[in-house]
């Protein structure tokens, strides 16, 4: 079932306070929308941090994190996933009261037991399927960004109603809200970002670029072909699907692509995808990521450094400047 405005009431949150922890990409957008929707919102932040000033300037009530968590009937955690566990145990855990709801926009810490809430609270998710700026922009224009909701723990028997009301308050029910589980949202989210959206597509582009440059073609030409034009193709997927993309390219592109594509994404590649999914489901990836953060992210930092030095970045910088992008 898809939930729309007419299916959802805000009443369950009417006399409640929503404590949004964090005022970054999602926190700023969601807390402003909820406040504009008439909910009582406080924002929990570290005093003196860059967000505090911004929140106050935007007309939000800022409180230290522990105070906000104490005040909130719903504590909606919108700080980076890798620091949520630490902040939760330092400032939030002991301030949750019976019947409160603990809420997230991504299920990582609950799915992989980095946060284990008390049994006498609801645990819910309201996850907009778009970046914060878009959530706010669509809300202000009278529309919204679709969202997922989920209930991990239903102590009050009202958990789903609360999640739906929050989704409504950020404008999501104007366009449609789907129900999922913490496990499904977290596992599919990690899979998508590792396999095709970020990891797979970045490596595909780089390998194609390198192949042309190593064969003696100009890096500028390789950049346009393998990287720049990808946007046109993705825009076609977005609006018209994969078959729509084929309809919009030349017959030569279509024949070549349909026959050669499967040689690039060979059965071997799908085997690798299945292995990556198994690592996500077993918690092996989560464990690796938690340890990486505990060690100060050495691998991530060195990969970032190496990424910056790749020729596609150098030529890309020059060409994007030329195109005023
Ligand atoms: P951000 O990186 O934008 O969060 C920044 C906020 O976290 C700031 O208010 C910052 O405060 C605070 N913060 C950072 N470090 C600390 C700390 N050590 N102690 C206390 N506060 C800290 O996060 P996002 O909005 O990107 O992500 C929030 C959640 O939303 C995550 O669960 C994410 O998975 C999810 N999500 C994000 C989406 C997105 O569009 N980015 C899309 C859908 C879900 P200060 O100014 O004091 O540093
Ligand atoms: Mg409380």
Short mmCIF file of N, CA and C and ligand atoms in Angstrom, two decimals, residues 17 19 66-75 92 94-101 121, ligand 2:
data_model
loop_
_atom_site.label_atom_id
_atom_site.label_comp_id
_atom_site.label_asym_id
_atom_site.label_seq_id
_atom_site.Cartn_x
_atom_site.Cartn_y
_atom_site.Cartn_z
N UNK A 17 6.44 16.53 21.55
CA UNK A 17 7.60 17.29 21.09
C UNK A 17 8.51 16.36 20.28
N UNK A 19 12.15 15.90 19.00
CA UNK A 19 13.54 16.36 19.16
C UNK A 19 14.34 15.82 17.98
N UNK A 66 21.45 16.29 25.09
CA UNK A 66 20.80 15.57 26.21
C UNK A 66 19.48 16.23 26.58
N UNK A 67 19.47 17.56 26.61
CA UNK A 67 18.24 18.28 26.97
C UNK A 67 17.15 18.06 25.93
N UNK A 68 17.54 18.08 24.67
CA UNK A 68 16.55 17.86 23.61
C UNK A 68 15.99 16.44 23.72
N UNK A 69 16.86 15.47 23.96
CA UNK A 69 16.41 14.08 24.06
C UNK A 69 15.45 13.91 25.23
N UNK A 70 15.74 14.59 26.32
CA UNK A 70 14.86 14.52 27.50
C UNK A 70 13.50 15.13 27.17
N UNK A 71 13.53 16.27 26.49
CA UNK A 71 12.31 17.00 26.14
C UNK A 71 11.46 16.24 25.12
N UNK A 72 12.11 15.52 24.21
CA UNK A 72 11.40 14.93 23.08
C UNK A 72 10.56 13.72 23.46
N UNK A 73 9.37 13.64 22.88
CA UNK A 73 8.59 12.41 22.93
C UNK A 73 9.01 11.51 21.78
N UNK A 74 9.41 12.18 20.69
CA UNK A 74 10.04 11.47 19.58
C UNK A 74 11.45 12.02 19.46
N UNK A 75 12.45 11.14 19.47
CA UNK A 75 13.83 11.58 19.29
C UNK A 75 14.29 11.06 17.92
N UNK A 92 21.57 10.24 24.74
CA UNK A 92 20.16 9.96 24.44
C UNK A 92 19.59 8.80 25.25
N UNK A 94 19.84 7.37 28.14
CA UNK A 94 19.29 7.51 29.51
C UNK A 94 18.16 8.55 29.58
N UNK A 95 17.98 9.30 28.49
CA UNK A 95 16.91 10.30 28.49
C UNK A 95 15.63 9.83 27.81
N UNK A 96 15.62 8.59 27.37
CA UNK A 96 14.38 8.06 26.76
C UNK A 96 13.46 7.59 27.88
N UNK A 97 12.19 7.95 27.73
CA UNK A 97 11.22 7.51 28.73
C UNK A 97 10.26 6.53 28.10
N UNK A 98 9.59 5.77 28.95
CA UNK A 98 8.62 4.78 28.49
C UNK A 98 7.63 5.41 27.51
N UNK A 99 7.43 4.78 26.39
CA UNK A 99 6.45 5.26 25.42
C UNK A 99 6.98 6.28 24.44
N UNK A 100 8.22 6.76 24.63
CA UNK A 100 8.85 7.64 23.64
C UNK A 100 9.07 6.85 22.35
N UNK A 101 9.40 7.58 21.30
CA UNK A 101 9.80 6.91 20.06
C UNK A 101 11.20 7.35 19.70
N UNK A 121 10.28 1.56 24.37
CA UNK A 121 10.08 2.69 23.45
C UNK A 121 9.75 2.13 22.07
MG1 LIG B 2 12.35 11.85 26.08
#
